[in-house]
XYZ file of C-alpha atoms in Angstrom:
586
model
C 85.432 -48.268 -16.963
C 82.073 -49.554 -17.168
C 80.977 -51.235 -13.767
C 77.836 -53.612 -13.101
C 77.263 -52.525 -9.220
C 74.667 -50.305 -8.666
C 77.135 -47.715 -6.950
C 78.324 -47.389 -10.057
C 75.207 -46.752 -11.998
C 74.234 -43.273 -12.852
C 72.180 -41.513 -10.733
C 68.982 -40.460 -12.323
C 68.712 -44.140 -13.121
C 68.529 -44.501 -9.428
C 66.004 -42.122 -9.184
C 63.808 -43.669 -11.985
C 63.699 -47.016 -10.732
C 62.729 -45.240 -6.806
C 59.939 -43.467 -8.519
C 58.341 -46.162 -10.811
C 58.494 -48.851 -7.514
C 56.667 -45.759 -5.967
C 53.820 -46.054 -8.735
C 54.116 -49.774 -8.916
C 53.706 -49.674 -5.158
C 50.770 -46.602 -5.417
C 46.668 -47.706 -4.945
C 45.450 -47.706 -8.416
C 43.388 -44.836 -9.152
C 39.389 -45.112 -10.083
C 38.473 -42.812 -12.687
C 34.477 -42.484 -13.324
C 31.660 -40.714 -14.731
C 28.342 -40.073 -13.135
C 25.114 -40.231 -14.446
C 21.507 -39.167 -12.442
C 18.515 -40.468 -13.830
C 15.733 -38.727 -11.454
C 13.420 -35.590 -11.868
C 14.831 -32.274 -12.461
C 14.749 -30.645 -8.530
C 16.148 -34.526 -7.805
C 18.659 -34.455 -9.815
C 19.648 -31.316 -9.321
C 20.082 -31.713 -5.445
C 22.174 -35.507 -5.835
C 24.565 -33.661 -8.274
C 25.117 -31.026 -5.679
C 25.354 -33.004 -2.329
C 25.656 -36.554 -3.328
C 29.426 -38.091 -2.689
C 29.577 -39.801 -5.870
C 28.758 -37.308 -7.854
C 31.436 -34.351 -6.078
C 34.092 -36.775 -5.833
C 33.677 -37.698 -9.551
C 35.870 -34.930 -10.927
C 38.773 -35.874 -8.894
C 42.002 -38.309 -9.664
C 43.089 -39.504 -6.654
C 39.451 -41.898 -5.816
C 41.321 -45.135 -5.116
C 39.235 -48.532 -6.263
C 38.564 -49.333 -2.889
C 37.140 -45.523 -1.958
C 35.009 -45.667 -5.370
C 33.303 -49.373 -4.455
C 32.746 -47.253 -0.900
C 31.406 -44.671 -2.451
C 28.857 -47.067 -4.583
C 27.678 -48.630 -1.541
C 27.653 -45.558 0.269
C 25.134 -44.394 -2.346
C 21.462 -45.374 -1.666
C 21.655 -44.507 2.143
C 22.780 -41.306 0.630
C 19.916 -40.874 -1.854
C 17.525 -41.516 0.993
C 19.123 -39.053 3.462
C 19.306 -36.338 0.563
C 15.877 -37.496 -1.067
C 13.982 -37.006 2.983
C 15.144 -33.531 3.037
C 13.347 -32.913 0.495
C 9.860 -34.826 1.495
C 10.546 -37.883 -0.524
C 10.577 -40.099 2.439
C 10.438 -43.996 0.447
C 12.619 -43.479 -2.693
C 14.002 -46.704 -4.916
C 17.260 -46.402 -5.487
C 19.143 -48.882 -8.028
C 23.097 -48.129 -8.674
C 24.568 -49.457 -12.268
C 28.135 -49.951 -13.058
C 30.168 -50.570 -16.490
C 33.467 -50.703 -17.857
C 33.601 -47.606 -20.050
C 35.376 -46.396 -22.798
C 39.339 -45.786 -21.968
C 39.893 -47.430 -18.623
C 36.781 -45.125 -16.960
C 33.572 -46.913 -15.676
C 30.072 -45.494 -16.140
C 27.778 -44.922 -13.042
C 23.881 -44.439 -13.584
C 22.215 -43.694 -10.424
C 18.460 -44.475 -10.747
C 16.250 -42.856 -8.520
C 12.138 -42.688 -8.396
C 11.716 -40.447 -5.342
C 7.797 -41.848 -4.868
C 5.573 -39.789 -3.753
C 5.824 -36.508 -2.203
C 5.206 -36.081 1.385
C 2.454 -32.773 2.204
C 2.350 -30.597 4.907
C -1.318 -32.259 6.659
C -1.695 -29.876 9.721
C 0.150 -26.458 11.280
C -0.003 -25.965 14.857
C 1.636 -22.782 16.574
C 0.982 -22.030 19.988
C 2.581 -18.606 21.324
C 3.381 -18.150 25.376
C 4.620 -15.184 27.840
C 3.402 -11.508 27.672
C 2.647 -11.771 23.914
C -0.952 -13.169 24.873
C -1.775 -10.137 26.802
C 0.235 -7.122 25.732
C 0.161 -7.023 21.716
C -1.622 -10.281 19.977
C -1.322 -8.676 16.633
C 2.726 -9.518 17.190
C 1.356 -13.560 16.898
C -0.476 -12.692 13.840
C 2.474 -11.101 12.491
C 4.282 -15.101 13.666
C 1.577 -16.465 12.058
C 1.642 -14.578 8.767
C 5.180 -14.923 8.485
C 5.264 -18.817 8.986
C 5.406 -19.437 5.107
C 3.790 -24.025 5.537
C 0.786 -23.969 5.095
C -1.429 -26.809 4.900
C -1.469 -28.753 1.831
C 2.052 -27.512 0.827
C 5.207 -29.817 -0.191
C 7.055 -30.765 3.041
C 10.886 -30.293 2.356
C 13.947 -29.482 5.521
C 14.966 -26.258 4.075
C 11.204 -24.794 4.024
C 10.617 -26.018 7.625
C 13.584 -24.197 8.962
C 13.191 -21.071 6.665
C 9.250 -21.610 8.277
C 10.281 -21.493 11.571
C 12.929 -18.871 11.312
C 10.534 -16.071 9.622
C 7.978 -16.512 12.247
C 10.703 -15.944 15.140
C 12.008 -12.886 13.134
C 8.750 -11.596 12.677
C 8.500 -11.948 16.797
C 11.400 -10.206 17.601
C 11.093 -7.557 15.371
C 8.993 -5.310 17.780
C 8.887 -5.463 21.150
C 9.954 -9.216 22.166
C 13.565 -9.125 21.103
C 14.326 -12.203 22.999
C 11.724 -14.600 21.737
C 13.008 -18.328 21.528
C 11.120 -21.080 20.372
C 10.274 -23.482 22.646
C 9.763 -26.579 21.181
C 9.623 -27.681 17.484
C 8.392 -31.093 16.181
C 7.684 -32.307 12.275
C 6.156 -36.012 13.141
C 6.519 -37.542 9.548
C 4.441 -40.755 8.839
C 5.914 -42.501 5.728
C 2.981 -44.632 5.144
C 0.299 -41.498 4.542
C 3.244 -38.861 3.462
C 2.143 -36.438 5.736
C 3.828 -34.235 7.790
C 2.310 -32.546 11.306
C 4.316 -29.898 12.684
C 3.769 -27.623 15.584
C 5.369 -25.020 17.051
C 5.415 -23.266 20.287
C 7.161 -19.332 20.995
C 7.794 -18.194 23.863
C 7.767 -14.420 23.351
C 9.892 -13.129 26.398
C 9.311 -9.459 27.949
C 9.096 -6.518 25.946
C 11.591 -4.956 25.365
C 12.204 -0.917 26.074
C 14.912 1.058 24.641
C 18.315 2.576 26.726
C 20.553 5.064 25.834
C 23.523 4.982 22.742
C 26.538 3.545 23.539
C 28.942 4.854 21.439
C 32.382 3.695 20.369
C 34.776 4.024 17.503
C 34.430 7.993 17.608
C 38.060 9.539 17.216
C 38.280 12.103 14.352
C 34.193 13.726 14.511
C 32.309 14.580 17.799
C 29.801 12.067 19.298
C 27.055 14.620 19.317
C 26.696 13.704 15.562
C 25.242 11.001 16.411
C 22.848 11.577 19.232
C 21.622 14.685 17.469
C 20.652 12.406 14.025
C 19.171 9.704 16.929
C 15.438 9.255 16.422
C 15.426 6.708 19.436
C 14.123 8.394 22.449
C 15.132 6.246 25.723
C 12.077 4.255 26.791
C 10.560 3.525 23.284
C 9.274 -0.579 23.042
C 12.104 -1.898 21.015
C 11.523 -1.939 17.251
C 14.043 -3.314 14.374
C 12.636 -0.336 11.882
C 13.507 2.321 14.197
C 17.058 0.574 14.934
C 17.467 0.249 10.953
C 16.312 4.096 10.684
C 19.426 5.095 13.268
C 21.832 2.850 11.218
C 20.385 4.732 8.006
C 20.634 8.249 9.693
C 24.504 7.664 10.709
C 25.475 6.548 7.033
C 23.193 9.200 5.322
C 25.889 11.453 7.313
C 29.258 12.019 5.757
C 30.957 10.691 7.968
C 31.310 7.383 8.892
C 32.407 4.779 6.532
C 30.592 1.605 8.379
C 27.919 1.716 11.286
C 27.162 -1.646 13.623
C 24.370 -1.390 15.815
C 23.478 -3.960 18.836
C 21.235 -3.932 21.039
C 21.017 -5.932 24.639
C 19.282 -8.601 24.139
C 19.452 -10.064 28.035
C 15.789 -11.195 28.563
C 16.625 -10.491 32.684
C 17.136 -6.628 31.974
C 14.946 -5.593 28.959
C 14.167 -1.971 30.139
C 16.465 0.606 28.532
C 18.785 -2.187 27.219
C 21.407 -0.049 25.313
C 22.291 0.457 22.220
C 25.435 -0.236 21.362
C 26.564 1.443 17.754
C 30.141 0.929 16.445
C 31.469 3.272 13.564
C 34.216 3.491 11.038
C 35.082 7.069 10.240
C 36.181 8.707 7.104
C 39.713 10.670 6.822
C 39.104 13.905 6.768
C 39.977 14.190 3.064
C 38.761 12.261 0.525
C 39.191 11.984 -3.885
C 36.720 10.075 -5.637
C 36.211 9.667 -9.428
C 34.525 7.536 -11.856
C 33.757 7.018 -15.420
C 30.463 5.882 -16.921
C 27.783 5.592 -19.617
C 24.139 6.560 -20.211
C 22.089 6.509 -23.315
C 20.815 9.973 -22.603
C 24.424 11.762 -22.171
C 26.477 9.236 -23.442
C 29.521 8.186 -21.833
C 30.862 10.753 -18.420
C 33.639 11.412 -16.305
C 32.734 12.620 -12.870
C 35.182 13.434 -9.858
C 34.954 15.347 -6.075
C 36.773 16.522 -2.941
C 36.033 16.531 0.361
C 37.333 17.669 3.888
C 35.414 16.729 6.342
C 36.939 18.881 9.081
C 36.554 23.045 8.269
C 37.641 25.355 10.819
C 38.172 22.224 12.872
C 34.654 21.663 13.842
C 33.389 19.069 11.480
C 32.119 21.237 8.958
C 31.931 19.298 5.232
C 33.143 21.154 2.507
C 32.909 19.433 -0.943
C 33.798 20.664 -4.478
C 32.466 18.206 -7.647
C 31.576 18.007 -11.530
C 30.855 15.995 -14.010
C 31.152 16.263 -17.662
C 29.034 14.408 -20.589
C 27.834 14.905 -24.088
C 25.038 17.209 -23.410
C 25.911 18.634 -19.711
C 28.929 20.008 -17.968
C 27.857 20.420 -14.114
C 30.449 21.848 -10.924
C 28.867 22.858 -7.124
C 31.046 23.955 -4.235
C 29.146 23.180 -0.941
C 30.111 23.954 2.816
C 27.428 22.357 4.852
C 27.299 22.480 8.865
C 27.623 19.206 11.224
C 23.813 17.520 11.769
C 22.121 19.972 14.635
C 18.640 18.380 16.017
C 16.782 15.902 15.068
C 19.484 16.039 12.212
C 18.228 19.175 10.530
C 21.568 20.098 8.429
C 22.174 23.766 7.266
C 24.059 24.476 3.972
C 25.271 27.033 1.536
C 25.649 26.369 -2.049
C 26.678 27.052 -5.414
C 26.437 25.573 -8.884
C 27.230 26.212 -12.670
C 25.382 23.956 -15.131
C 26.101 24.466 -18.890
C 23.534 22.110 -21.053
C 23.089 21.552 -24.852
C 20.495 19.417 -25.782
C 17.841 19.696 -28.739
C 19.151 22.670 -30.660
C 19.267 24.755 -27.248
C 21.971 26.047 -24.660
C 21.280 26.680 -21.503
C 23.821 28.436 -18.851
C 22.640 28.147 -15.475
C 24.315 29.566 -11.989
C 22.807 29.198 -8.754
C 23.717 30.462 -5.378
C 22.129 30.146 -2.452
C 21.361 28.250 1.673
C 19.412 24.926 2.368
C 18.532 23.070 5.293
C 17.945 19.562 4.482
C 16.543 16.236 6.988
C 16.716 12.715 5.799
C 14.304 10.906 7.512
C 13.405 6.494 7.034
C 11.048 7.311 4.803
C 10.748 10.917 4.182
C 13.096 14.002 3.424
C 12.692 17.303 3.986
C 14.510 20.288 1.838
C 14.078 24.199 2.534
C 15.992 26.955 0.341
C 16.557 30.063 -0.775
C 18.095 30.086 -4.069
C 19.171 32.738 -6.581
C 19.015 31.809 -10.250
C 21.239 33.350 -13.314
C 20.507 31.486 -16.760
C 21.172 32.525 -19.615
C 19.478 30.402 -23.013
C 20.639 30.636 -26.660
C 18.627 28.871 -29.301
C 18.908 29.043 -33.559
C 16.457 31.562 -34.032
C 16.748 35.106 -31.816
C 19.880 36.134 -30.044
C 20.456 34.491 -26.042
C 18.106 35.705 -23.333
C 19.137 36.144 -20.096
C 16.467 35.690 -16.348
C 17.538 36.115 -12.997
C 15.165 35.008 -10.055
C 15.725 34.600 -5.822
C 12.933 31.481 -5.458
C 12.568 30.030 -1.716
C 11.406 26.369 -2.305
C 10.139 23.490 -0.352
C 10.549 19.535 -1.380
C 9.302 16.500 0.446
C 9.837 13.230 -0.905
C 8.366 10.271 0.915
C 9.334 6.520 0.196
C 7.310 3.807 1.421
C 8.007 0.223 -0.415
C 9.347 -2.801 0.775
C 13.040 -2.721 -0.475
C 13.929 0.417 -1.162
C 16.912 -1.130 -4.215
C 14.424 -3.487 -5.797
C 11.003 -2.337 -5.054
C 7.996 -4.925 -6.044
C 5.572 -2.773 -3.598
C 4.319 0.174 -2.330
C 5.062 3.839 -4.184
C 7.291 6.819 -3.836
C 6.559 10.591 -4.375
C 8.348 13.816 -4.412
C 6.921 17.227 -4.293
C 8.087 20.299 -4.830
C 7.010 23.762 -4.753
C 8.772 27.548 -5.219
C 8.110 31.224 -5.924
C 9.339 34.275 -7.295
C 8.537 37.860 -6.695
C 9.340 40.637 -10.076
C 11.526 43.305 -7.879
C 13.168 41.175 -5.767
C 16.206 39.994 -7.212
C 13.931 38.752 -9.905
C 12.494 39.466 -13.571
C 9.389 37.871 -13.507
C 6.393 37.188 -11.038
C 5.887 33.548 -10.879
C 4.833 30.161 -8.660
C 6.638 26.445 -9.345
C 5.417 23.232 -8.664
C 5.803 20.132 -9.488
C 5.271 16.416 -8.271
C 6.145 12.976 -9.568
C 5.894 9.200 -8.175
C 5.864 5.907 -8.981
C 3.249 2.869 -7.975
C 4.469 -0.957 -7.617
C 1.940 -3.427 -7.379
C 2.629 -7.349 -7.057
C 0.528 -9.623 -9.449
C 0.808 -13.532 -8.649
C 3.909 -14.775 -7.961
C 6.668 -12.969 -10.610
C 4.622 -10.586 -12.261
C 5.015 -6.597 -11.515
C 3.188 -3.576 -12.724
C 4.000 -0.107 -12.120
C 2.597 2.642 -12.817
C 4.443 6.575 -13.292
C 3.299 10.121 -13.286
C 4.651 13.026 -13.486
C 3.439 16.827 -13.831
C 4.858 20.319 -13.556
C 4.049 23.815 -14.345
C 5.256 27.418 -13.599
C 2.249 29.931 -13.227
C 2.856 32.994 -14.323
C 1.061 36.235 -15.723
C 3.286 36.661 -18.979
C 5.004 34.762 -20.949
C 8.287 32.109 -20.291
C 10.726 34.561 -20.799
C 11.749 35.981 -18.089
C 11.624 32.523 -16.144
C 15.090 30.903 -15.621
C 15.266 28.252 -18.196
C 16.323 25.327 -15.888
C 13.001 26.164 -14.414
C 10.935 24.966 -16.957
C 10.297 21.668 -17.986
C 11.191 19.334 -21.171
C 10.199 15.871 -21.690
C 11.936 12.655 -23.564
C 14.297 10.407 -22.705
C 15.169 6.911 -20.197
C 13.256 7.865 -17.459
C 10.213 10.311 -18.876
C 9.042 9.606 -22.193
C 10.659 6.522 -24.202
C 10.988 6.475 -28.093
C 12.250 10.220 -27.915
C 15.608 11.946 -27.645
C 16.983 13.807 -23.959
C 14.312 16.519 -23.563
C 13.549 16.470 -27.454
C 9.709 17.248 -26.157
C 9.270 20.982 -25.897
C 8.366 24.391 -27.833
C 10.226 23.940 -31.142
C 10.816 27.113 -32.543
C 13.633 26.793 -35.581
C 14.631 23.455 -34.835
C 15.407 24.489 -30.944
C 13.555 22.482 -28.219
C 12.839 24.888 -25.631
C 11.790 24.366 -22.208
C 8.202 25.052 -21.625
C 5.798 26.375 -18.658
C 3.940 22.829 -18.446
C 4.822 18.923 -18.193
C 2.794 15.873 -17.790
C 4.124 12.564 -18.446
C 3.105 8.814 -17.536
C 4.153 5.308 -17.851
C 2.005 2.293 -17.528
C 4.700 -0.979 -17.121
C 4.167 -4.655 -16.715
C 7.422 -6.846 -15.984
C 7.823 -10.861 -15.625
C 10.535 -12.136 -13.505
C 11.872 -15.217 -15.335
C 14.048 -16.162 -12.045
C 15.029 -14.199 -9.221
C 17.748 -11.946 -11.005
C 16.175 -11.384 -14.601
C 13.203 -10.044 -16.306
C 11.477 -8.600 -19.273
C 9.140 -5.922 -19.365
C 6.804 -4.419 -21.916
C 5.781 -0.767 -21.561
C 3.867 2.239 -22.269
C 4.891 6.087 -22.068
C 3.265 9.030 -22.952
C 3.725 13.147 -22.088
C 3.477 16.403 -23.719
C 5.793 19.390 -22.759
C 3.844 23.246 -23.779
C 3.630 26.702 -23.125
C -0.148 26.971 -23.725
C -2.074 23.797 -22.281
C -4.797 23.912 -24.002
C -2.667 23.588 -27.579
C -0.609 20.503 -25.587
C 0.840 17.684 -27.600
C 0.722 14.235 -26.803
C 4.238 11.771 -27.572
C 3.541 8.232 -26.990
C 5.913 5.449 -26.832
C 5.869 1.626 -26.460
C 8.342 -1.149 -26.091
C 10.185 -3.907 -24.638
C 12.739 -4.215 -22.136
C 15.027 -6.882 -20.495
C 15.720 -6.226 -16.172
C 18.232 -7.619 -14.152
C 18.619 -7.258 -10.446
C 22.502 -6.885 -10.208
C 24.737 -6.430 -7.278
C 24.633 -2.784 -7.986
C 20.677 -2.306 -8.801
C 18.786 -2.621 -11.088
C 20.060 -2.470 -14.769
C 16.947 -1.414 -17.717
C 17.914 -1.712 -21.441
C 14.684 -1.266 -23.366
C 14.164 -1.082 -27.335
C 11.297 2.145 -27.964
C 9.269 3.253 -30.525
C 8.348 6.799 -31.128
C 4.894 6.631 -32.601
C 4.633 10.586 -33.210
C 7.974 10.338 -34.687
C 8.370 6.824 -35.820
C 11.535 6.540 -34.331
C 13.338 3.587 -33.006
C 15.702 4.269 -30.022
C 17.998 1.749 -27.268
C 18.560 2.902 -23.452
C 20.802 1.381 -20.893
C 19.650 3.121 -17.458
C 20.752 2.019 -14.092
C 16.770 2.048 -12.361
C 17.545 3.243 -9.026
C 14.137 4.902 -7.744
C 14.142 7.738 -6.109
């Protein structure tokens, strides 16, 4: 029996009716598109921050809310334009009915003349006036707004922060901005800037306050600490302490906080909080390099051998050209951060028709500092060389060695200014576990020269020599030299430049390579390069033959370091080769 009462209707009809009534009673949604007619920089600013533009993609803006956004747009534009130095913009908003029920909104902005910096007045008070006026000069240099520059709120903020940071970086950790003012004259479109800095007292460093130590002795932190109690505070020196700690195998993270109480500046405490690695760790990875092809690598380490925090490690790597393995046992860092270790390694390299088996074992003493690394070692080499025309040859040498590396660059990962230099030397004496007396030297360096605002010129050079009264057959092949490849002479195969005998490229006694490269950066992260490489590897310097190469490349400042993609032409071989490298400086 059918009934006409509401009680007799199906439940779904009641639900549908309720939904329809709710829809009809809800405020109508305003759907619209926004076009901003303004110069490029102003358009980007407004598209990012103007409410009318930000909410255009939403479906829940009501008609009333839309009307409010349109009404508020001129004032918002004027406020946003002021942050970019435009204090008298002309704003017009047009709203028209578009297709499919959407509205078309056009915001016309004529920003007008930009406000320029007319004067900059920086003043300094406190002990800085008599103690170290050079810090005042550093702050003035760091203040990046100058007379004649466009005034923007972000540039004004950045300039003050940079100058203050320059003051706080050395001696005056408690420095502050006592007063700052930007006086804007809309009529003349000029900005008069003034900042008053208060240096505060000189800060000196005190003792370390270490926390987070559970697995490894606290003396490790003390032994690598380069800071002396009572020395004047310097942010670079504190950063050196952090790097020294992170260079050890024990700490996953290091946080350092220096007390900045201006009432207690003498021997202010240095709070060091460490997070330790576990005793055991296993790591692995895969990758690809143009010179050596795909590779797989792995390592195992145990950081508490003998229960005395002696790190023990095993590591290896396999690729198309080389197979490598090493075992090392080290002591914890001693005074001034010196580390002693015993190690043994084995390498099998097959490239350019030559196979080299190299076994090594020895002792080494190393120290890594902020700018300079030192290494002293004595190693025994046992090498075997296979080539096409003659049978295998073996050679042995006991070699005391020394190496020194200096890094003097503005940025260790993406250097733009400065230089890097590495030098090493060693010798061997016949009869002392050595087949042939020789002296070996090697050096490489890179100079970075910034040009203009976005350009960079770099020069790289490499020199090597093994000096002996006889030939090279009695010298371990792994101590000799070959050239060619992505980090040597581009346009030629990896280690393909040397003494070519019957199709086997044998390592030689002498090496020289050089590079000149010009880079232009279109943005902060992307750039292009042109380069010219040249090099030679020979047993007889008077018979040297140079191999030039030239090419172009792309540069990317990736999160893991600089990525280089190059295409090079080897002039002598008339060959074209691509290269993909992770271009981290040594």
